[in-house]
Amino acid sequence: MSRWASLSEKTRQELLQARAFLSAVAEPPAQALARFVAERGARGALDAILRERAPEQVQAEVEARRSGLSGEQLLRAGEAAGLRLLIPERPGWPHEAFAELVGAREVELPDVAEPLALWVRGRGELAELAERTVAIVGARAASGYGEHVAAEFGHGLSRAGFTVVSGAAYGIDGAAHRGALSAGGRTVAFLACGADLDYPAGHSRLLRAIADQGAVISEYPPGTPPRKHRFLVRNRLIAAMGQATVVVEAGARSGAANTANTADLLGRPVLAVPGPVTAQNSVGCHVMVRSGQAVLVTRADEVVELLSPLGVRPAEEVEGRSRATDRLHPDARRVHDALMGMDSASDGEIARDCGLPLGRVRAVLPELEIEGFAKRTESGWTATKR
Amino acid sequence: MSRWASLSEKTRQELLQARAFLSAVAEPPAQALARFVAERGARGALDAILRERAPEQVQAEVEARRSGLSGEQLLRAGEAAGLRLLIPERPGWPHEAFAELVGAREVELPDVAEPLALWVRGRGELAELAERTVAIVGARAASGYGEHVAAEFGHGLSRAGFTVVSGAAYGIDGAAHRGALSAGGRTVAFLACGADLDYPAGHSRLLRAIADQGAVISEYPPGTPPRKHRFLVRNRLIAAMGQATVVVEAGARSGAANTANTADLLGRPVLAVPGPVTAQNSVGCHVMVRSGQAVLVTRADEVVELLSPLGVRPAEEVEGRSRATDRLHPDARRVHDALMGMDSASDGEIARDCGLPLGRVRAVLPELEIEGFAKRTESGWTATKR
């Protein structure tokens, strides 16, 4: 029996209401509040805030929104909008994914703290969805190339059993989600606004599909509008939820580069897909590879290999085509090379052309004949195939 | 006075004839012969070969071509074809470039040995041309993208004062030479046949232009036809002559990959240009970067930076565009973000939206007004620019 199951219904409701309140009372990432909640628990922190007895830093974070806020009302609003509230006290919280954020907060990484609660649209169980994950991020203003590649990675990683995590934005994000959906796989979107909002508006159908095959998630309470800085803040959840982050088309100073930086700071592998150097779209990816921050990847199975402790090897197509003459001894290849460049030749002419001793040429020629690479004619030896 | 200048005309002629003979008597890379010449000198080695007193391995290398060969005739043939003979004893030999090949031979790298002589078409002094060099290599069957990038690198490196070294093949090689020529710079082509031959035939004008602004060079005596294995053997000279090797579009198992391997074995930096992962053309480049064999480069000035001991920094365009709000304090940016998302708002509404304490919001708003980012209206505060 989990701790949650042993709690009274009243306690459960108090915890949910306290977390709903805390998720709304400060603008994430509220580092002082997160630390205070970790120390006092959700109900203790709530109590201290309402009595204005929280530490000064916490009071500063909550001052603007504290009055009139009700956890109960927020829960009802969420329910009305079809959202569930996930909290750390309840089974299903992805503790492992966010453990790094707690660690990051403790070493005072600027602007990083674990979420106090998560509002979830969709049926997927986040703890399950979080078991094997890859984040795919990139530019909104992506090229056709970038969207194609993002969809391929989303599809391939999904088929390999990974949940594809992204931000539901236009461009790379959307293509990555769609790739996962097209494989019938699981995908999760973290929004920079309330999880009940269809943002961006053009992705309302996509967001419904993501909720059906995974989850649409936000740490912001229902109805919170998107703000520019919320995208950067949201990115840390994508970085934390992905066991690795794949960057497809990113400017040198972009949201995707920010997500990659956070993933790197959290100790997660960053992988970057290259592109043409003649366009600006992949500049950020190339910079990450050049600086050593990211590993270059070209196919989904290379990501799978990197994330597989047992070292699954990708298909060997990179080894190049083999040639018919590969199995020949180097001397035989030299004789064959010479034959290929001559109409027909005596063994002496062949020896001079390729520079091998006559005896060696005479030993090699019958081998080449047997293997079908050379034949004897009236006017001398000739090559028969490449 | 150099040692060469102190030699009698007769001795000089003997040395040139001996080297001409040695360059033709064995198929390069003739490791035993190269070692023997290094020990005995060119005239001593020639004498031993003619008397059949050379070591067994040397005799095997020269057996097929020894009889009837004349250094004097070869020199005349070269002269008639407009070629000069460069030899290590004479000023102008690029000793530094080939020192690594001697070292490679001594640790018994398979198929590597220094050239015994070089036949040169063109006016360029090789020792000068070899001072600052970059090799650019890649696929014959290059894409338009690859040829464009190779030409850009050739042009940029040439402008930066580097001699562009390549193999005069169709595709990347040709584009790299042309890029250098278009910048009025210096470029050197190493051929896999006699330096007097126009190979490939479609590049005869290009080869003339290369000879005019640099040199067309071969270790093979005049008239030697190209053979498949000679391209691989020739590649070691390109790798050795380049202080770094840039690979543009290469298959995983290609001539360019072979040149890159040799450069790597010789301790020279290998740089690879990425490309779309949706085509096969850049697979070899991506493999080299993934494996750590090559550093990813996207522009000529990144190559210049890598080769500059003083660390010249490339232009900072990779740092991304700056934004008007960059100079604002993070809190001011948060307030501005909130304003951007609201029609007009009171300071209390702004505080709740962005989650900053009311006092902080009231302190920041006048700053934003002074900087031109916000203005006070009858209905409240509004944002005035992005």
mmCIF file of N, CA, C and O in Angstrom, chain B residues 86 91-95 124-132 186 241:
data_model
loop_
_atom_site.group_PDB
_atom_site.id
_atom_site.type_symbol
_atom_site.label_atom_id
_atom_site.label_comp_id
_atom_site.label_asym_id
_atom_site.label_seq_id
_atom_site.Cartn_x
_atom_site.Cartn_y
_atom_site.Cartn_z
ATOM 1 N N LEU B 86 61.586 17.755 -59.117
ATOM 2 C CA LEU B 86 61.988 18.173 -57.765
ATOM 3 C C LEU B 86 62.568 16.969 -57.055
ATOM 4 O O LEU B 86 61.981 15.885 -57.086
ATOM 5 N N PRO B 91 67.238 22.530 -53.512
ATOM 6 C CA PRO B 91 66.391 23.470 -52.776
ATOM 7 C C PRO B 91 64.978 23.469 -53.362
ATOM 8 O O PRO B 91 64.813 23.316 -54.576
ATOM 9 N N GLY B 92 64.000 23.655 -52.516
ATOM 10 C CA GLY B 92 62.624 23.712 -52.996
ATOM 11 C C GLY B 92 61.817 22.468 -52.641
ATOM 12 O O GLY B 92 60.598 22.429 -52.846
ATOM 13 N N TRP B 93 62.482 21.457 -52.131
ATOM 14 C CA TRP B 93 61.765 20.235 -51.708
ATOM 15 C C TRP B 93 61.022 20.539 -50.398
ATOM 16 O O TRP B 93 61.604 21.101 -49.479
ATOM 17 N N PRO B 94 59.749 20.184 -50.304
ATOM 18 C CA PRO B 94 58.991 20.481 -49.080
ATOM 19 C C PRO B 94 59.273 19.448 -47.986
ATOM 20 O O PRO B 94 58.428 18.595 -47.692
ATOM 21 N N HIS B 95 60.457 19.567 -47.402
ATOM 22 C CA HIS B 95 60.888 18.547 -46.430
ATOM 23 C C HIS B 95 59.909 18.378 -45.277
ATOM 24 O O HIS B 95 59.606 17.263 -44.856
ATOM 25 N N GLY B 124 54.993 27.524 -59.843
ATOM 26 C CA GLY B 124 55.048 27.695 -58.392
ATOM 27 C C GLY B 124 56.225 26.973 -57.745
ATOM 28 O O GLY B 124 56.588 25.872 -58.150
ATOM 29 N N GLU B 125 56.835 27.616 -56.762
ATOM 30 C CA GLU B 125 57.896 26.981 -55.987
ATOM 31 C C GLU B 125 57.251 26.182 -54.867
ATOM 32 O O GLU B 125 56.597 26.749 -53.982
ATOM 33 N N LEU B 126 57.404 24.866 -54.894
ATOM 34 C CA LEU B 126 56.662 24.016 -53.972
ATOM 35 C C LEU B 126 56.970 24.334 -52.511
ATOM 36 O O LEU B 126 56.074 24.324 -51.665
ATOM 37 N N ALA B 127 58.217 24.644 -52.211
ATOM 38 C CA ALA B 127 58.566 24.934 -50.815
ATOM 39 C C ALA B 127 57.787 26.144 -50.311
ATOM 40 O O ALA B 127 57.332 26.174 -49.163
ATOM 41 N N GLU B 128 57.588 27.143 -51.182
ATOM 42 C CA GLU B 128 56.788 28.312 -50.813
ATOM 43 C C GLU B 128 55.314 27.957 -50.722
ATOM 44 O O GLU B 128 54.616 28.353 -49.790
ATOM 45 N N LEU B 129 54.856 27.243 -51.732
ATOM 46 C CA LEU B 129 53.441 26.845 -51.751
ATOM 47 C C LEU B 129 53.085 26.028 -50.517
ATOM 48 O O LEU B 129 51.939 26.002 -50.074
ATOM 49 N N ALA B 130 54.091 25.331 -49.953
ATOM 50 C CA ALA B 130 53.831 24.412 -48.843
ATOM 51 C C ALA B 130 53.852 25.101 -47.481
ATOM 52 O O ALA B 130 53.616 24.468 -46.464
ATOM 53 N N GLU B 131 54.100 26.415 -47.470
ATOM 54 C CA GLU B 131 54.244 27.087 -46.173
ATOM 55 C C GLU B 131 52.973 27.073 -45.336
ATOM 56 O O GLU B 131 52.995 26.758 -44.162
ATOM 57 N N ARG B 132 51.866 27.472 -45.962
ATOM 58 C CA ARG B 132 50.565 27.447 -45.259
ATOM 59 C C ARG B 132 49.576 26.758 -46.184
ATOM 60 O O ARG B 132 49.252 27.283 -47.247
ATOM 61 N N ARG B 186 46.637 30.606 -54.393
ATOM 62 C CA ARG B 186 47.505 29.541 -54.852
ATOM 63 C C ARG B 186 46.885 28.177 -54.586
ATOM 64 O O ARG B 186 46.250 27.966 -53.551
ATOM 65 N N MET B 241 50.673 17.009 -47.556
ATOM 66 C CA MET B 241 50.925 18.397 -47.963
ATOM 67 C C MET B 241 49.992 19.367 -47.253
ATOM 68 O O MET B 241 50.345 20.527 -47.063
#
